[in-house]
């Protein structure tokens, strides 16, 4: 038997997929995810409110179970899951989600801590008074309706909305290919902006912003900075920065705390407390000794107790940086305009709402006018009947039935059963149709060309009761007729004048404002912006230390005092038994640090981001500050001023010169290191059995001195090393002997070659200075010249530095002892000598690292001079302080 293919329709699968997906997309956009610009509601919100309206759940009615409301909405209007309807009902009732709740809930409707609402069978709800304003005049044919899902009922396509609900309540939704995120606003401010537009449709967005300056979130908080608000109101898109509201409070004598009373919109309080606690444990946030939530029914109160030496402003900004107590509201004002999604600015949103309200007034007035005209027509018939009462009674009394009575009244004739003699006996006569010259005849409905009254009038007369025929009742009918004609005149005037209609819109908006307006909750910090923590950090010279196990800290330079040569030193850091200082250098608190590791990676960090510690503090792990691999560690650090790091000319005219343990050197342009990444970048390609030991910043025409542990050094021009990309291994700088390694590299600027000495230091505390001029320039890659005669007494060479007479030295030992001594106290000797003792070492101790420091008096003066020049935007105050480049001049 052959198959019947007559009902098989071939289709193109590609075209069918396109068509179906477009249909699905438009359904999501129009019928689910985006609000209507006129009432600010999505279909599910509109149906929930309309369903409650059907149930009579006004603000004064008794509460009804939420399950009853959900059933009403599901059964009549919204054929989707019950959770979508109940979730909508819950959100409309949450005062932390809605700036002005539209549902008055009774029971557990969730909390700002993320607690879910109780099941719908346990909660009850009704509308709020403000929600009633969205449905006001709904029964006056003010909006279009559509059939529900099964065609059995009608539902409104939009609500009349007596206030600009899209701005007041906001919206949040994800459609297909687009999304919307509209912030809530203060009711009074939104209405004031709408009234300002009505008064002057040509007003600018700035004029409207004078009345509605910014969103107003239900949870309060602070809008930090104004650019995002400005962009959102002008373009429909912008990033509004929200902050929690904190204040300092002395909770007990000598102990300060930060008290959080308001948090950003849509932030889960409980989750953020856990996040802050975790950041404290991970040392991302410092200075906090206790954290507790003291919130109750009277309001929110989160107490952040501070340590005694903590700076409240710094802790506050750390909290903002590492938690959602500073959050971003990405405004995207997308709404349906005539059924199509559009991005709207503030003025366009208000304009479309005003046009909607204008149409509501027109349709409501036309509806009232029709009703008034119909009533006037009826009253006209009643007054005519009262003026001819005996005739009407005669007609009705002698008509065989009500239909005949109605017909006789309409034609104004007596029944055939009444002769003229009967009428004369009754003493009645039929007067002509009742008219009065002072009546507005246009208000009366059309009457037949022949006849005494219309069918509607005749039916009204037949419905009259005897008590309405008394004199007083007759006067009431006449008075009502006069009043209704006046009302018709008023309504007609409204329909004839757009200005009058807009005035009504204005009056009704101000009436809503008078009834429901409240104070703004969200403060506005116009001067704010991105967190700039350096504004809270003192501009000063600091000593930064980094231990072998990666503990780092910064300490003010003023902590250390100068000592004579040979002193025993001060305790520089509290160290673990198996740890010792590897890096120590002086820099500026606002500099940018570039960290170079064993594996040839480069990472970034601002100096002030390194935790401050006392002279004996152990410091914090560098791994909590930068994302270093577990098997890697920091080998070199460069300091670059913030201004230079953002200057393209500086970045392209300066280089990073690197040296490895096996004697390799490499040069790369600084610009290649100017784009920080969280996980770092490759700075140099390193062989498996090699390590990076040093990195220096050069100006392009420096000379370089590299030294080996065997006490030899090579002095060559940096031009011998051509610049290469980051992912290269470099070229040979010095030839090493067996068991030798490169121990240092000095980069020397041209103007420092005559004044600079090369400081060589052995592991056992002996050192000396030798003039750079004693090191002739050679080609790189050779064995080099003797720079220090190494013996068992001196130990192997451990450091090679470039110094001048007016500098101090910082010497750090493996046991954590540090001494600061002037360079001028160290003897100047020839290359082939052992040097003198510069620090007394205890048994089993050895020198770990050395750096040079500007003397304290000069540092202060240099800082003042640099600050003055910085005011002229010529230089950065960091120029007076040596950077950790192991001999590079400050100018370089």
XYZ file of C-alpha atoms in Angstrom, residues 218-645:
428
model
C 14.953 51.199 48.504
C 17.967 50.167 50.597
C 19.381 53.691 50.665
C 23.162 53.863 50.467
C 25.227 56.384 48.539
C 25.554 57.042 44.818
C 29.310 57.550 44.508
C 30.135 59.830 41.602
C 27.746 61.368 39.100
C 29.120 60.443 35.677
C 27.196 57.172 35.506
C 23.928 58.930 36.358
C 24.627 61.642 33.794
C 25.329 59.036 31.086
C 22.235 57.009 31.976
C 19.888 59.990 31.805
C 21.358 61.271 28.538
C 21.885 57.994 26.656
C 19.818 55.409 28.497
C 22.962 53.544 29.536
C 25.411 54.191 32.361
C 27.214 52.660 35.345
C 25.954 54.006 38.646
C 28.338 53.271 41.526
C 26.553 52.455 44.778
C 28.165 52.405 48.209
C 27.072 51.292 51.634
C 26.538 54.066 54.143
C 29.099 53.895 56.965
C 30.035 56.118 59.848
C 32.673 56.003 62.534
C 31.581 55.348 66.090
C 33.380 54.917 69.384
C 31.892 51.705 70.739
C 33.959 51.826 73.911
C 36.807 53.885 75.268
C 39.720 53.906 72.877
C 38.101 51.511 70.404
C 36.653 52.748 67.113
C 34.277 50.941 64.801
C 32.727 51.425 61.395
C 28.949 51.071 61.559
C 27.138 50.157 58.335
C 23.502 51.256 58.315
C 22.590 50.983 54.634
C 23.881 48.745 51.835
C 23.710 48.942 48.026
C 20.566 47.874 46.192
C 20.185 44.141 45.431
C 23.113 43.173 47.678
C 22.657 40.200 50.014
C 23.676 41.380 53.482
C 24.528 37.953 54.885
C 26.670 37.004 51.893
C 28.619 40.244 52.087
C 29.408 39.771 55.760
C 30.817 36.350 54.931
C 32.785 37.848 52.036
C 34.300 40.548 54.272
C 35.209 37.985 56.918
C 36.946 35.845 54.291
C 38.886 38.845 52.982
C 40.012 39.601 56.528
C 41.230 36.015 56.971
C 43.065 36.213 53.630
C 44.710 39.527 54.641
C 43.017 41.361 51.764
C 41.386 43.641 54.337
C 43.443 44.687 57.327
C 42.722 46.537 60.534
C 39.512 44.674 61.524
C 39.350 42.892 64.875
C 35.666 41.902 64.928
C 32.648 41.856 62.642
C 29.069 41.397 63.819
C 25.525 41.996 62.626
C 23.396 43.882 65.139
C 20.453 44.489 62.779
C 16.956 44.270 64.243
C 13.431 45.426 63.471
C 14.507 49.011 64.036
C 16.962 48.932 61.148
C 20.266 47.690 59.844
C 23.395 47.913 61.970
C 26.599 46.091 61.026
C 29.514 46.803 63.360
C 33.067 46.511 62.004
C 35.327 46.815 65.022
C 38.787 48.210 64.228
C 42.177 47.421 65.634
C 43.764 50.130 67.736
C 46.256 51.272 65.080
C 43.868 50.996 62.134
C 43.033 54.049 60.022
C 39.208 54.094 59.609
C 39.239 55.684 56.140
C 41.708 53.132 54.822
C 39.735 50.199 56.246
C 36.545 51.675 54.839
C 38.020 51.849 51.344
C 39.425 48.348 51.626
C 35.921 47.116 52.459
C 34.539 48.991 49.467
C 37.231 47.542 47.221
C 36.996 43.909 48.288
C 33.249 43.479 48.773
C 29.953 44.385 47.145
C 29.433 47.157 49.673
C 30.571 49.130 46.683
C 28.640 47.812 43.718
C 27.674 48.952 40.247
C 24.148 49.316 38.906
C 24.429 49.039 35.126
C 21.556 51.183 33.880
C 20.067 50.005 30.570
C 16.739 51.769 30.064
C 15.131 49.471 27.493
C 11.321 49.461 27.362
C 8.511 48.674 24.946
C 7.310 51.685 22.972
C 4.318 50.840 20.785
C 5.246 47.197 21.158
C 8.857 47.666 20.079
C 11.907 47.686 22.375
C 13.746 51.000 22.545
C 16.567 52.474 24.596
C 15.219 55.607 26.274
C 16.829 58.575 27.930
C 15.170 60.344 30.836
C 13.252 62.842 28.703
C 11.963 60.198 26.298
C 10.727 58.033 29.177
C 8.828 60.974 30.644
C 7.526 62.064 27.247
C 5.995 58.660 26.473
C 4.413 58.496 29.916
C 2.872 61.967 29.563
C 1.389 61.001 26.190
C -0.049 57.890 27.807
C -1.658 59.895 30.592
C -2.945 62.397 28.065
C -4.657 59.576 26.185
C -6.082 58.251 29.456
C -7.607 61.682 30.189
C -9.037 61.883 26.657
C -10.631 58.437 26.824
C -11.848 58.925 30.375
C -13.381 62.301 29.500
C -15.057 60.892 26.412
C -16.447 58.038 28.494
C -17.747 60.455 31.149
C -19.200 62.684 28.427
C -21.069 59.794 26.860
C -22.466 58.835 30.235
C -23.395 62.451 31.006
C -25.113 62.895 27.644
C -27.046 59.694 28.139
C -28.134 60.862 31.588
C -29.025 64.312 30.251
C -31.119 62.711 27.577
C -32.979 60.688 30.195
C -33.477 63.718 32.429
C -34.777 65.717 29.468
C -37.505 63.080 29.025
C -38.306 63.104 32.725
C -38.651 66.890 32.843
C -40.904 66.771 29.802
C -43.022 64.127 31.498
C -43.237 66.192 34.691
C -44.333 69.234 32.684
C -47.116 67.065 31.155
C -47.742 64.824 34.110
C -51.556 64.470 33.651
C -51.150 63.506 30.002
C -48.416 60.978 30.829
C -50.549 59.439 33.567
C -53.519 59.223 31.190
C -51.408 57.553 28.501
C -49.887 55.036 30.875
C -53.145 54.335 32.751
C -55.193 53.582 29.660
C -52.538 51.680 27.683
C -53.219 47.934 27.636
C -49.638 46.928 28.503
C -46.190 48.375 29.095
C -45.091 47.986 25.490
C -48.127 49.922 24.319
C -47.527 52.541 26.986
C -43.946 52.936 25.795
C -45.022 53.277 22.169
C -47.729 55.819 23.027
C -45.279 57.876 25.080
C -42.778 57.832 22.245
C -45.392 59.002 19.741
C -47.060 61.399 22.176
C -50.573 60.068 21.491
C -53.362 58.880 23.717
C -54.735 55.358 23.478
C -57.628 54.851 21.091
C -59.792 53.941 24.068
C -59.776 57.610 25.117
C -62.089 59.940 23.241
C -61.776 63.692 23.186
C -64.607 63.871 25.669
C -62.714 61.560 27.990
C -59.670 63.779 27.725
C -61.766 66.811 28.383
C -63.254 65.105 31.429
C -59.727 64.294 32.585
C -58.723 67.879 32.085
C -55.492 67.077 30.208
C -54.034 68.189 26.924
C -50.899 67.180 25.081
C -48.292 69.926 25.060
C -45.681 70.152 22.315
C -42.253 68.584 22.974
C -40.720 70.188 26.035
C -37.855 72.504 25.277
C -36.235 75.366 27.129
C -34.207 78.069 25.341
C -31.515 78.077 28.064
C -30.821 74.347 27.626
C -27.898 73.041 25.611
C -29.779 71.198 22.918
C -26.531 69.717 21.611
C -26.371 67.750 24.835
C -29.570 65.856 24.061
C -29.454 62.645 22.137
C -31.097 62.530 18.723
C -34.910 62.450 18.754
C -37.091 61.089 15.965
C -38.362 63.623 13.506
C -41.875 62.740 14.576
C -42.540 61.805 18.136
C -42.622 63.112 21.615
C -39.648 61.271 23.212
C -37.154 58.496 22.538
C -37.404 54.917 23.676
C -34.791 55.511 26.399
C -36.798 58.410 27.764
C -40.029 56.445 27.631
C -38.481 53.541 29.527
C -37.170 55.949 32.181
C -40.666 57.419 32.642
C -42.176 53.980 33.037
C -39.594 53.228 35.759
C -40.601 56.290 37.777
C -42.033 55.567 41.210
C -44.822 57.623 42.724
C -42.568 59.244 45.314
C -40.584 60.855 42.484
C -43.713 62.816 41.517
C -43.680 64.918 44.629
C -42.815 68.550 44.262
C -39.423 68.203 45.989
C -38.417 65.219 43.874
C -39.462 67.063 40.756
C -37.174 69.915 41.779
C -34.317 67.467 42.298
C -34.750 66.101 38.789
C -34.738 69.596 37.316
C -31.670 70.532 39.396
C -29.834 67.362 38.338
C -30.671 68.166 34.739
C -29.176 71.628 35.125
C -26.045 70.158 36.790
C -25.544 67.486 34.183
C -25.730 70.033 31.404
C -23.021 72.017 33.186
C -20.910 68.877 33.489
C -21.350 68.240 29.775
C -20.102 71.741 29.041
C -17.040 71.108 31.253
C -16.214 67.768 29.672
C -16.597 69.175 26.202
C -14.241 71.987 27.083
C -11.634 69.398 28.160
C -11.967 67.531 24.888
C -11.594 70.764 22.951
C -8.335 71.815 24.662
C -5.040 69.877 24.863
C -3.717 72.442 27.349
C -6.651 71.737 29.642
C -6.067 67.983 29.393
C -2.369 68.346 30.232
C -3.314 70.586 33.150
C -5.478 67.752 34.463
C -2.573 65.314 34.098
C -0.420 67.767 36.033
C -3.010 68.214 38.793
C -3.484 64.479 39.233
C 0.264 63.859 39.400
C 0.687 66.481 42.103
C -2.217 64.939 43.973
C -0.443 61.558 43.964
C 2.748 63.252 45.120
C 0.947 64.939 48.010
C -0.449 61.607 49.157
C 2.553 59.307 48.755
C 5.750 61.349 48.580
C 8.539 60.645 51.067
C 12.141 61.688 51.614
C 14.959 60.539 49.364
C 16.776 57.540 50.834
C 19.898 57.371 48.661
C 22.474 60.107 49.191
C 24.477 61.484 46.265
C 28.234 62.050 46.474
C 28.818 64.258 43.441
C 32.576 64.430 44.071
C 33.067 60.665 44.250
C 34.355 58.298 41.608
C 36.520 55.242 41.433
C 38.278 54.395 44.658
C 41.587 56.239 44.710
C 43.246 54.889 47.810
C 46.432 56.902 47.303
C 44.423 59.976 48.271
C 44.187 58.449 51.731
C 47.835 57.366 51.881
C 50.454 59.795 53.107
C 53.019 60.744 50.471
C 56.275 59.639 52.058
C 59.443 57.689 51.496
C 59.209 54.129 52.723
C 61.431 51.105 53.166
C 59.993 47.982 51.518
C 61.280 44.572 52.557
C 60.642 41.169 51.034
C 61.821 37.976 52.726
C 62.992 34.708 51.252
C 59.624 33.142 52.038
C 57.732 36.048 50.481
C 56.720 38.176 53.471
C 56.581 41.855 52.614
C 55.870 45.125 54.396
C 56.510 48.833 54.087
C 57.869 51.000 56.868
C 58.443 54.734 57.017
C 62.043 55.719 56.308
C 62.064 57.887 59.440
C 62.001 54.740 61.596
C 65.666 54.019 60.886
C 68.456 56.128 62.301
C 71.858 56.554 60.798
C 74.659 54.635 62.538
C 78.431 54.674 62.254
C 80.388 52.068 60.293
C 80.772 48.838 62.200
C 77.632 49.237 64.363
C 75.593 46.229 65.396
C 72.424 47.518 63.716
C 68.712 47.650 64.539
C 66.253 44.820 64.385
C 64.649 45.351 60.985
C 62.050 42.637 60.922
C 60.655 39.807 62.957
C 61.565 36.688 61.006
C 60.749 33.029 61.140
C 63.519 30.594 62.009
C 63.869 29.458 58.385
C 63.351 32.866 56.744
C 65.567 35.842 55.978
C 65.396 39.141 54.125
C 66.156 38.947 50.414
C 65.080 42.380 49.128
C 65.205 45.747 50.808
C 64.856 49.085 49.024
C 63.667 52.635 49.492
C 60.845 53.980 47.331
C 57.843 56.287 47.445
C 54.447 55.318 48.820
C 52.666 56.142 45.537
C 55.056 54.432 43.126
C 54.179 51.509 40.854
C 56.141 48.356 41.601
C 57.081 45.801 38.942
C 57.931 42.415 40.441
C 60.180 40.074 38.441
C 60.351 36.422 39.482
C 62.687 33.432 39.162
C 60.702 32.140 36.223
C 60.932 35.434 34.357
C 57.364 36.606 35.070
C 56.404 40.241 35.757
C 53.643 41.400 38.137
C 52.364 44.852 39.195
C 51.547 46.410 42.573
C 51.233 49.897 44.016
C 53.535 50.587 46.979
C 50.671 51.674 49.247
C 48.977 48.305 48.599
C 51.778 46.639 50.525
C 50.654 46.442 54.165
C 52.338 48.877 56.518
C 54.196 47.299 59.398
C 56.372 48.259 62.326
C 60.122 47.739 62.310
C 59.737 44.346 63.997
C 56.610 43.168 62.155
C 56.901 40.030 60.035
C 54.881 41.419 57.146
C 52.313 39.796 54.863
C 52.724 37.175 52.188
C 53.372 38.633 48.745
C 51.168 35.838 47.364
C 48.166 37.525 48.928
C 48.949 40.645 46.910
C 50.014 39.289 43.516
C 49.200 36.001 41.807
C 52.598 34.240 41.841
C 52.854 30.565 40.929
C 53.467 28.225 43.909
C 56.955 27.217 42.668
C 58.014 30.783 41.806
C 59.305 33.696 43.908
C 60.217 37.357 43.494
C 63.798 38.119 42.420
C 63.785 41.805 41.506
C 61.537 44.804 41.944
C 61.419 48.051 39.934
C 59.699 51.225 41.065
C 58.161 53.582 38.499
C 56.249 56.739 39.344
C 52.555 56.810 38.514
C 52.920 59.702 36.068
C 55.775 58.020 34.191
C 53.825 54.780 34.023
